[in-house]
Amino acid sequence: MTVSAPDTAEAARIDRVLAELAEGEAAWAACGLTRRRELLEEVHAATGVQARAWVEAAAGFKGLPERSPLRGEEWTSGPYALLTATAALTETVRALEAGRSPVDDYTLGRAPGGRVAVRVLPHGGRDRMLLNGFSADVWMPPGVTAAEVRERAGLGLRAPTATTGVGVVLGAGNITSTPLLDVLYELYAHNRVVVLKLNPITDPMLDVFRAVLAPLIRAGAVRVVTGGADVGGYLVHHPRVGHVHMTGSAVTHDAIVFGTGEEGARRRAAGTPLLDKPVTSELGGVSPVVVVPGDWSEADLRFQAEHVATQRLHNGGYNCIAGQIVVIGRDWAQKDRFLAHLRAALAAAPARPAYYPGSDGRVEQALATHPGAERLGRGRVLLPGLRPGAAALTTEYFAPVLGVLELPGGPREFLDRAVGTANDELLGTLGANVLADPVTLRALGPAFGAAIARLRYGTVAVNAWTGLGYLTPTATWGAYPGHTLDDVQSGIGVVHNAVLLDAPERTVVRGPFRPAPRSVLHGEPALSPKPPWFVGNRTAATTARRLTAYAARPRWSALPGIFASALRG
């Protein structure tokens, strides 16, 4: 592949940036744990100051009106995500400063297969109140002992002076916290100084991002640049750059690593990368939503249909972790009622602009390749009655397109088939969602845990959306381990992981099947109302803004206002 070079002035600018970072690496190596913690605290404070400007900039390029509840997505997946991440990472650094393992403050349990599981959510009393009924566990690979988990946690912070060069982060163009979270992980987990290259879609965020990262920029550890594919290509192939991390699609990944066209295809087939340096990535895929047959009330059917619609339509459908294939029981007596509620939820969700490039074309592609496709208005498409081999199973549409695949059998047989289908027929391994009522879960018993263990996904959510795994800073985020450059699927490596666990396998998130107050009436230990990330939540923007203010400056007096807004959602 011939990389289009930037013009002379642009190349000189990038050269200067990388030369500054090469010098900054020595300054970063000289930063002990205390100074690194202080820098995190300064970034946290800067995020709080910039939070409103951040949301205004993000809502601007996404076309969200000033009073739209959808702006809640920009609060939670923007400044709120970074605030909680810097707070959690600060706690990890404090533990290492005190000579303790970051894991010491977390409960270690057991998962199927004898795995060690680290309970990362809830962590503390505030989590138990704000996310009541939700939990998250990081599973370590089989054979790793609890002692090894404790000894290895901390990653690059265990030897701060042993820096690992200059890295490039090619930033995401959809979720605005992703580029900054990736920068923090490069710095703190891998001990690597970073140049962040923004996706052109997010260029309006430049001033906010530089203001938030100002403490790290002044320390010489970070630079932020803009530009097109020519700048990205120049950066990743630059001799001063030793590592590349990217968020995007597998197509973009392969173009960077192997090149494009016939030459790129030959290199990929031969396993001979054009790029001669390590590459980590988070690349999305086709995420399943497995609906296990059970005896649901009409309210259950309606709520979970809105849950599934949210998994597809959050951020307009432009999420790596958006649910794309609903796997449902062909023999389930309530199948048709559930699908009726799902159609209604998709159609009723608030309208929004198709801001991500190529969206309309991908929607038309889905319509053209699936004869039974249904237009539900406002650009949404449902693909019912999919069969094995359908294009939707292996094409990440990155648009408001949702498919339905029916499999036979009662709960146990269906679940077994669904796991096999998700593992073997769907593209990618980033995240899988499973919905099952408590009665069915009890009837399945250990077989359900075994099914979750069989799912080869980096995040698995049970009665929750894997997006909560993204928002949990102490959870891990990334593909299931084992992918290679020439078969990258959903990527290589993990990010977030604020506890800095070494080589985790996956995160398992759990939530309540029913929201409060119905959860209480049915004996579920959950007090959560409709989550603020639901696309139909009427007070999402207010709740998320108050949550962000609380994350910036935690105080008990802020909680009543958060709960009051959440209950009105």
XYZ file of C-alpha atoms in Angstrom:
569
model
C 0.000 0.000 0.000
C 1.199 3.487 -0.800
C 0.510 5.746 2.154
C -0.518 9.200 1.021
C 1.934 11.527 2.725
C 0.828 14.821 4.252
C 2.241 18.005 2.793
C 5.647 19.183 3.912
C 4.370 21.591 6.557
C 2.041 18.971 8.047
C 4.789 16.345 8.101
C 7.109 18.801 9.836
C 4.421 19.487 12.429
C 4.035 15.774 13.170
C 7.809 15.360 13.314
C 8.000 18.102 15.942
C 5.193 16.544 17.978
C 6.915 13.165 18.010
C 10.272 14.719 18.866
C 8.630 16.468 21.822
C 7.135 13.171 22.985
C 10.475 11.398 22.654
C 11.858 13.980 25.071
C 8.713 13.762 27.166
C 9.262 10.046 27.684
C 12.195 10.815 29.947
C 10.051 13.239 31.933
C 7.322 10.585 32.229
C 9.864 8.029 33.436
C 10.906 10.512 36.126
C 7.302 10.887 37.303
C 6.897 8.700 40.352
C 3.607 7.251 41.507
C 2.713 10.282 43.596
C 3.134 12.691 40.683
C 1.226 10.385 38.366
C -1.637 10.290 40.844
C -1.593 14.078 41.103
C -1.783 14.348 37.310
C -4.837 12.099 37.311
C -6.447 14.299 39.933
C -5.717 17.361 37.790
C -7.268 15.713 34.713
C -10.294 14.819 36.840
C -10.671 18.433 37.939
C -10.238 19.709 34.370
C -12.910 17.296 33.168
C -15.373 18.673 35.683
C -14.650 22.208 34.513
C -14.997 21.273 30.843
C -18.003 18.940 31.181
C -20.644 21.313 29.841
C -18.463 22.491 26.957
C -17.703 18.837 26.192
C -21.390 17.950 25.917
C -22.164 21.062 23.857
C -19.425 20.192 21.365
C -20.486 16.532 21.108
C -24.181 17.374 20.792
C -23.261 19.911 18.127
C -21.635 17.493 15.696
C -24.277 14.840 16.448
C -27.128 17.266 15.825
C -28.880 16.875 19.208
C -31.157 19.804 20.115
C -30.522 21.749 23.300
C -33.460 20.277 25.231
C -33.268 16.740 23.867
C -33.180 13.946 26.476
C -30.722 12.230 24.118
C -28.065 14.629 25.339
C -27.951 12.391 28.381
C -25.948 9.954 26.260
C -23.291 12.615 25.738
C -23.028 13.326 29.463
C -22.697 9.651 30.451
C -20.502 8.428 27.598
C -18.444 11.610 27.619
C -17.283 13.475 30.753
C -18.994 11.109 33.206
C -17.062 8.126 31.820
C -13.755 9.960 32.099
C -14.491 11.264 35.594
C -15.243 7.800 36.938
C -12.192 6.389 35.153
C -9.763 8.946 36.577
C -11.218 8.394 40.054
C -10.849 4.617 39.800
C -7.342 4.820 38.363
C -6.367 7.263 41.110
C -7.437 4.656 43.662
C -5.218 2.076 41.947
C -2.212 4.390 42.059
C -2.855 5.128 45.748
C -2.788 1.412 46.524
C 0.553 1.000 44.744
C 1.923 4.085 46.513
C 1.075 2.414 49.824
C 2.811 -0.803 48.781
C -0.453 -2.709 48.353
C -1.958 -4.533 45.409
C -4.760 -2.653 43.646
C -6.819 -5.829 44.067
C -6.679 -5.686 47.865
C -9.781 -3.488 48.032
C -11.862 -5.841 45.859
C -13.591 -9.128 46.597
C -12.264 -12.197 44.824
C -14.653 -15.038 44.103
C -15.065 -18.005 41.786
C -16.549 -18.304 38.305
C -17.285 -21.451 36.270
C -14.270 -23.542 35.358
C -12.472 -22.668 38.585
C -11.733 -19.146 37.353
C -10.896 -16.334 39.758
C -13.487 -13.561 39.491
C -12.805 -10.012 40.699
C -16.013 -8.203 41.752
C -15.447 -4.691 40.395
C -19.057 -3.445 40.648
C -20.454 -2.433 43.047
C -17.365 -0.987 44.678
C -18.331 1.040 47.694
C -21.576 2.386 49.096
C -22.189 4.954 46.386
C -22.136 2.285 43.667
C -24.625 0.254 45.668
C -27.018 3.184 45.687
C -26.525 4.618 42.209
C -26.344 1.248 40.431
C -28.428 -0.835 42.781
C -29.120 -4.258 41.332
C -26.182 -4.174 38.900
C -22.872 -5.986 39.269
C -19.743 -6.690 37.235
C -17.055 -9.335 37.643
C -13.791 -9.626 35.768
C -13.016 -13.268 35.061
C -9.407 -14.317 34.861
C -8.351 -17.209 32.603
C -8.579 -20.761 33.997
C -5.534 -21.710 36.020
C -4.664 -18.202 37.248
C -4.594 -18.141 41.044
C -5.835 -15.426 43.378
C -2.255 -14.858 44.533
C -1.137 -14.308 40.943
C -3.960 -11.846 40.354
C -2.829 -9.802 43.360
C 0.873 -9.983 42.504
C 0.485 -8.929 38.868
C -2.111 -6.165 39.194
C -0.645 -2.753 38.427
C 0.945 -3.510 35.041
C 3.249 -0.677 33.940
C 2.858 1.200 37.219
C 4.781 -1.538 38.996
C 7.939 -0.180 37.339
C 7.280 3.499 36.510
C 10.799 4.221 35.261
C 10.639 1.438 32.648
C 8.800 3.384 29.962
C 7.989 1.773 26.617
C 8.403 4.500 24.025
C 5.954 6.560 22.012
C 2.542 5.258 21.014
C -0.180 6.483 18.694
C -3.866 6.316 19.594
C -6.158 6.569 16.572
C -9.262 7.914 18.262
C -12.832 6.719 17.862
C -15.324 8.869 15.977
C -18.465 7.912 17.884
C -18.158 7.835 21.705
C -16.281 10.887 22.862
C -14.726 9.436 26.023
C -13.079 6.580 24.113
C -10.019 8.465 22.794
C -9.179 9.892 26.219
C -9.732 6.608 28.034
C -7.399 4.949 25.527
C -4.763 7.619 26.171
C -4.930 7.007 29.927
C -4.555 3.258 29.434
C -1.489 3.712 27.233
C 0.081 6.001 29.835
C -0.773 4.135 33.017
C -1.098 0.492 32.007
C 1.631 0.396 29.354
C 3.863 3.226 30.589
C 3.951 4.750 27.108
C 3.740 8.437 26.094
C 1.049 9.130 23.540
C 0.045 11.158 20.529
C -3.726 11.101 20.119
C -4.876 11.497 16.520
C -8.552 12.477 16.447
C -11.023 10.960 14.052
C -12.067 13.897 11.800
C -15.667 13.426 12.983
C -14.584 14.505 16.465
C -12.416 17.464 15.407
C -14.945 19.812 17.119
C -13.782 18.245 20.413
C -10.161 19.393 19.958
C -10.210 22.399 22.291
C -12.094 20.508 25.009
C -9.800 17.493 24.775
C -6.673 19.636 24.979
C -8.082 21.447 27.999
C -8.940 18.172 29.759
C -5.554 16.633 28.987
C -3.639 19.864 29.701
C -1.895 18.492 32.846
C -0.518 15.546 30.855
C 0.348 17.764 27.893
C 2.320 20.091 30.154
C 4.080 17.062 31.620
C 5.288 16.150 28.129
C 3.402 12.836 28.080
C 0.579 13.590 25.615
C -0.039 15.449 22.391
C -3.312 15.775 20.460
C -3.384 16.253 16.689
C -5.981 16.354 13.928
C -5.867 15.419 10.273
C -7.063 12.941 7.703
C -5.895 9.514 6.621
C -2.617 11.002 5.372
C -1.728 12.180 8.881
C -2.805 8.861 10.399
C -0.719 6.911 7.909
C 2.313 9.130 8.488
C 2.002 8.685 12.235
C 1.641 4.918 12.362
C 4.577 4.349 10.010
C 6.822 6.953 11.665
C 10.102 5.500 12.988
C 9.672 7.277 16.338
C 6.382 5.440 16.968
C 6.694 2.045 18.608
C 3.053 1.061 19.126
C -0.372 1.742 17.621
C -3.765 1.468 19.301
C -6.939 2.047 17.325
C -10.706 1.978 17.700
C -12.750 1.429 14.576
C -13.654 -1.336 12.145
C -11.806 -4.477 11.116
C -11.698 -3.091 7.575
C -9.817 0.002 8.755
C -7.550 -2.148 10.918
C -6.607 -4.375 7.997
C -5.974 -1.374 5.754
C -3.547 0.021 8.341
C -1.818 -3.267 9.100
C -1.741 -4.945 5.672
C -2.622 -2.246 3.160
C -5.526 -2.025 0.743
C -6.580 -3.654 -2.498
C -5.168 -6.885 -3.890
C -1.766 -6.267 -2.331
C -3.333 -5.869 1.099
C -5.385 -9.034 0.641
C -2.263 -10.989 -0.330
C -0.363 -9.693 2.695
C -3.225 -10.603 5.023
C -3.512 -14.094 3.553
C 0.219 -14.591 3.923
C 0.313 -13.092 7.428
C 2.957 -10.540 6.427
C 1.963 -7.145 7.869
C 2.967 -3.928 6.180
C 3.164 -2.294 9.604
C 6.217 -3.492 11.495
C 5.152 -2.637 15.051
C 2.660 -3.949 17.634
C -0.988 -2.998 17.136
C -3.800 -3.284 19.688
C -7.393 -2.537 18.825
C -11.088 -2.428 19.705
C -13.112 -3.118 16.577
C -16.715 -3.976 17.304
C -18.620 -6.671 15.444
C -22.120 -8.153 15.300
C -23.344 -8.344 18.884
C -26.092 -10.824 19.819
C -29.008 -10.256 22.184
C -30.087 -13.728 23.316
C -33.692 -13.774 24.576
C -34.164 -16.969 26.609
C -37.790 -18.232 26.509
C -39.752 -17.829 29.728
C -43.103 -16.827 31.155
C -43.057 -13.030 30.997
C -45.737 -10.538 31.923
C -46.860 -7.922 29.423
C -44.853 -5.345 31.404
C -41.769 -7.588 31.169
C -42.189 -7.915 27.409
C -42.560 -4.155 27.000
C -39.594 -3.277 29.242
C -37.203 -5.785 27.683
C -38.271 -4.756 24.176
C -37.292 -1.179 25.039
C -34.076 -2.588 26.523
C -33.233 -4.269 23.209
C -34.203 -1.144 21.228
C -31.791 0.840 23.419
C -28.981 -1.608 22.735
C -29.459 -0.953 19.021
C -30.363 2.750 18.958
C -28.166 4.290 21.663
C -25.991 6.925 19.959
C -28.042 6.396 16.799
C -26.761 2.842 16.384
C -23.168 4.052 15.969
C -21.662 1.929 18.742
C -19.185 -0.911 18.457
C -21.252 -2.641 21.126
C -24.688 -2.014 19.641
C -26.861 -5.124 19.702
C -27.444 -6.205 16.098
C -28.942 -9.709 16.144
C -31.827 -10.666 18.440
C -31.623 -14.443 18.921
C -35.101 -15.567 19.939
C -36.930 -18.841 20.528
C -38.900 -20.039 17.496
C -41.081 -22.125 19.820
C -41.519 -19.443 22.495
C -45.235 -18.846 22.983
C -44.601 -15.140 23.605
C -42.306 -14.573 20.640
C -44.827 -12.658 18.541
C -45.872 -10.428 21.453
C -42.239 -9.612 22.194
C -41.529 -8.771 18.551
C -44.636 -6.560 18.449
C -43.337 -4.623 21.445
C -39.882 -4.471 19.842
C -41.268 -2.968 16.639
C -43.164 -0.416 18.702
C -40.080 0.497 20.745
C -37.915 0.924 17.645
C -40.533 3.101 15.972
C -41.227 5.230 19.073
C -37.628 6.029 19.982
C -36.705 9.699 19.542
C -35.600 10.771 16.073
C -32.035 11.907 15.555
C -29.764 12.804 12.633
C -27.699 10.105 10.938
C -24.446 11.890 11.809
C -21.992 9.057 11.194
C -20.604 8.972 7.635
C -21.974 6.235 5.409
C -24.947 5.421 7.631
C -27.609 5.843 4.948
C -25.648 3.659 2.561
C -25.333 0.876 5.113
C -29.070 1.038 5.804
C -29.763 0.719 2.079
C -27.328 -2.187 1.889
C -29.234 -3.984 4.641
C -32.539 -3.359 2.865
C -31.184 -4.580 -0.453
C -29.717 -7.823 0.876
C -32.665 -8.860 3.089
C -35.938 -9.114 1.121
C -38.083 -9.270 4.273
C -36.666 -6.049 5.731
C -39.115 -3.674 7.415
C -38.756 0.096 7.509
C -40.003 1.371 10.850
C -39.715 5.078 10.105
C -37.028 7.535 11.220
C -34.403 5.468 9.382
C -34.795 2.323 11.526
C -34.811 -1.106 9.888
C -35.852 -4.487 11.293
C -34.680 -7.678 9.585
C -37.033 -10.433 10.810
C -36.807 -14.103 9.937
C -33.060 -14.264 9.315
C -31.595 -17.589 8.283
C -28.088 -19.013 8.799
C -25.717 -17.403 6.333
C -27.625 -14.105 6.184
C -25.419 -11.080 5.537
C -26.550 -9.434 8.774
C -24.777 -12.137 10.791
C -21.357 -11.176 9.449
C -21.772 -7.505 8.500
C -21.443 -4.818 11.161
C -23.912 -2.235 9.869
C -23.003 0.536 12.336
C -26.440 2.023 11.721
C -29.990 1.619 13.108
C -30.441 -1.900 11.668
C -31.591 -4.784 13.894
C -31.955 -8.416 12.830
C -33.971 -11.282 14.328
C -32.768 -14.886 14.196
C -35.088 -17.631 15.450
C -33.796 -20.907 16.910
C -35.840 -23.904 18.087
C -36.149 -25.522 21.491
C -37.145 -24.933 25.084
C -34.974 -22.777 27.368
C -32.104 -25.236 27.842
C -31.886 -26.464 24.239
C -32.409 -22.959 22.879
C -29.675 -21.491 25.070
C -27.232 -24.184 23.979
C -28.004 -23.474 20.309
C -27.838 -19.718 20.835
C -24.392 -19.894 22.410
C -23.098 -22.036 19.545
C -24.603 -19.671 16.979
C -23.148 -16.584 18.655
C -19.708 -18.170 18.865
C -19.571 -19.705 15.407
C -21.779 -17.688 13.071
C -21.634 -14.044 14.179
C -18.779 -11.699 13.366
C -16.686 -10.541 16.312
C -16.302 -11.214 20.021
C -16.681 -7.822 21.703
C -19.945 -8.275 23.601
C -22.976 -10.526 24.002
C -26.229 -9.821 25.853
C -28.503 -12.427 27.453
C -32.025 -11.747 28.751
C -33.646 -14.343 31.039
C -36.267 -14.076 33.761
C -35.378 -15.164 37.330
C -37.637 -18.242 37.284
C -35.968 -19.537 34.131
C -32.520 -18.776 35.533
C -33.285 -20.836 38.631
C -34.622 -23.697 36.511
C -31.492 -23.710 34.353
C -29.281 -23.732 37.449
C -25.560 -24.402 36.832
C -26.254 -24.932 33.126
C -26.745 -21.181 32.765
C -23.340 -20.377 34.271
C -21.776 -22.978 32.007
C -23.444 -21.354 28.999
C -22.053 -17.943 29.954
C -18.603 -19.502 30.309
C -18.915 -20.965 26.801
C -19.643 -17.580 25.211
C -16.433 -16.338 23.624
C -16.955 -12.619 24.183
C -14.940 -9.963 25.983
C -18.010 -8.685 27.829
C -21.153 -10.687 28.555
C -24.190 -8.934 30.037
C -27.007 -10.831 31.749
C -30.225 -8.786 31.968
C -28.136 -5.726 31.259
C -26.491 -4.122 28.256
C -22.789 -4.602 27.647
C -22.638 -0.808 27.372
C -22.671 -0.791 31.174
C -19.424 -2.747 30.987
C -17.984 0.091 28.914
C -19.143 2.618 31.523
C -17.659 0.652 34.438
C -14.056 1.889 34.619
C -12.832 -1.020 36.728
C -14.216 -3.536 34.225
C -12.229 -4.630 31.195
C -13.193 -3.639 27.677
C -12.110 -5.415 24.527
C -12.467 -8.552 22.460
C -12.255 -12.084 23.769
C -8.538 -12.960 23.940
C -6.768 -14.893 21.227
C -7.254 -12.935 18.002
C -4.358 -12.336 15.638
C -3.538 -9.562 13.194
C -4.666 -11.618 10.204
C -7.939 -12.677 11.907
C -8.538 -9.709 14.150
C -12.338 -10.026 14.636
C -13.129 -7.518 17.432
C -9.554 -6.634 18.209
C -6.502 -7.409 20.311
C -5.955 -6.390 23.930
C -8.123 -4.605 26.494
C -8.593 -1.046 27.731
C -10.311 0.656 30.716
C -9.383 -1.974 33.373
C -8.629 0.667 36.016
C -7.573 -2.014 38.525
C -4.835 -2.842 35.973
C -5.399 -6.603 36.071
C -2.921 -8.617 34.060
C -4.285 -10.582 31.057
C -7.972 -10.810 32.056
C -10.315 -13.050 30.098
C -13.649 -11.188 30.164
C -16.112 -9.096 32.143
C -19.554 -10.407 33.121
C -22.185 -7.761 33.904
C -25.502 -8.566 35.583
C -28.602 -6.455 36.070
C -32.187 -6.749 37.283
C -34.701 -8.394 34.958
C -37.329 -5.888 36.057
C -37.005 -2.226 37.045
C -38.211 -0.842 40.369
C -40.811 -0.955 41.761
C -41.774 -4.196 39.964
C -38.425 -5.741 40.912
C -39.263 -5.311 44.591
C -42.725 -6.806 44.141
C -41.162 -9.887 42.529
C -38.499 -10.326 45.198
C -35.540 -9.160 43.123
C -32.825 -7.341 45.103
C -32.902 -4.273 42.871
C -34.090 -0.726 43.412
C -33.133 0.663 39.996
C -35.787 2.501 37.963
C -35.544 2.713 34.171
C -31.821 3.176 33.510
C -30.854 6.656 32.296
C -29.186 5.167 29.205
C -32.531 3.890 27.854
C -33.343 5.806 24.667
C -36.890 6.421 25.899
C -35.874 7.863 29.264
C -37.529 11.292 29.431
C -35.183 12.768 32.045
C -31.977 11.191 30.755
C -30.229 14.507 30.144
C -31.035 15.902 33.596
C -30.127 12.670 35.390
C -26.871 12.298 33.471
C -25.900 15.930 34.016
C -26.457 15.525 37.761
C -24.538 12.238 37.799
C -21.642 13.953 36.043
C -21.624 16.806 38.548
C -21.639 14.240 41.339
C -18.744 12.295 39.759
C -16.785 15.545 39.510
C -17.407 16.382 43.177
C -18.942 13.495 45.156
C -21.168 14.620 48.007
C -24.130 13.030 49.717
C -26.251 16.155 49.286
C -26.325 15.613 45.500
C -27.932 12.178 45.680
C -31.575 13.178 46.307
C -31.611 15.270 43.127
C -30.175 12.396 41.100
C -32.744 9.936 42.445
C -35.609 12.372 41.926
C -34.687 12.853 38.273
C -34.097 9.107 37.734
C -37.511 8.224 39.137
C -39.191 10.645 36.724
C -37.475 8.997 33.720
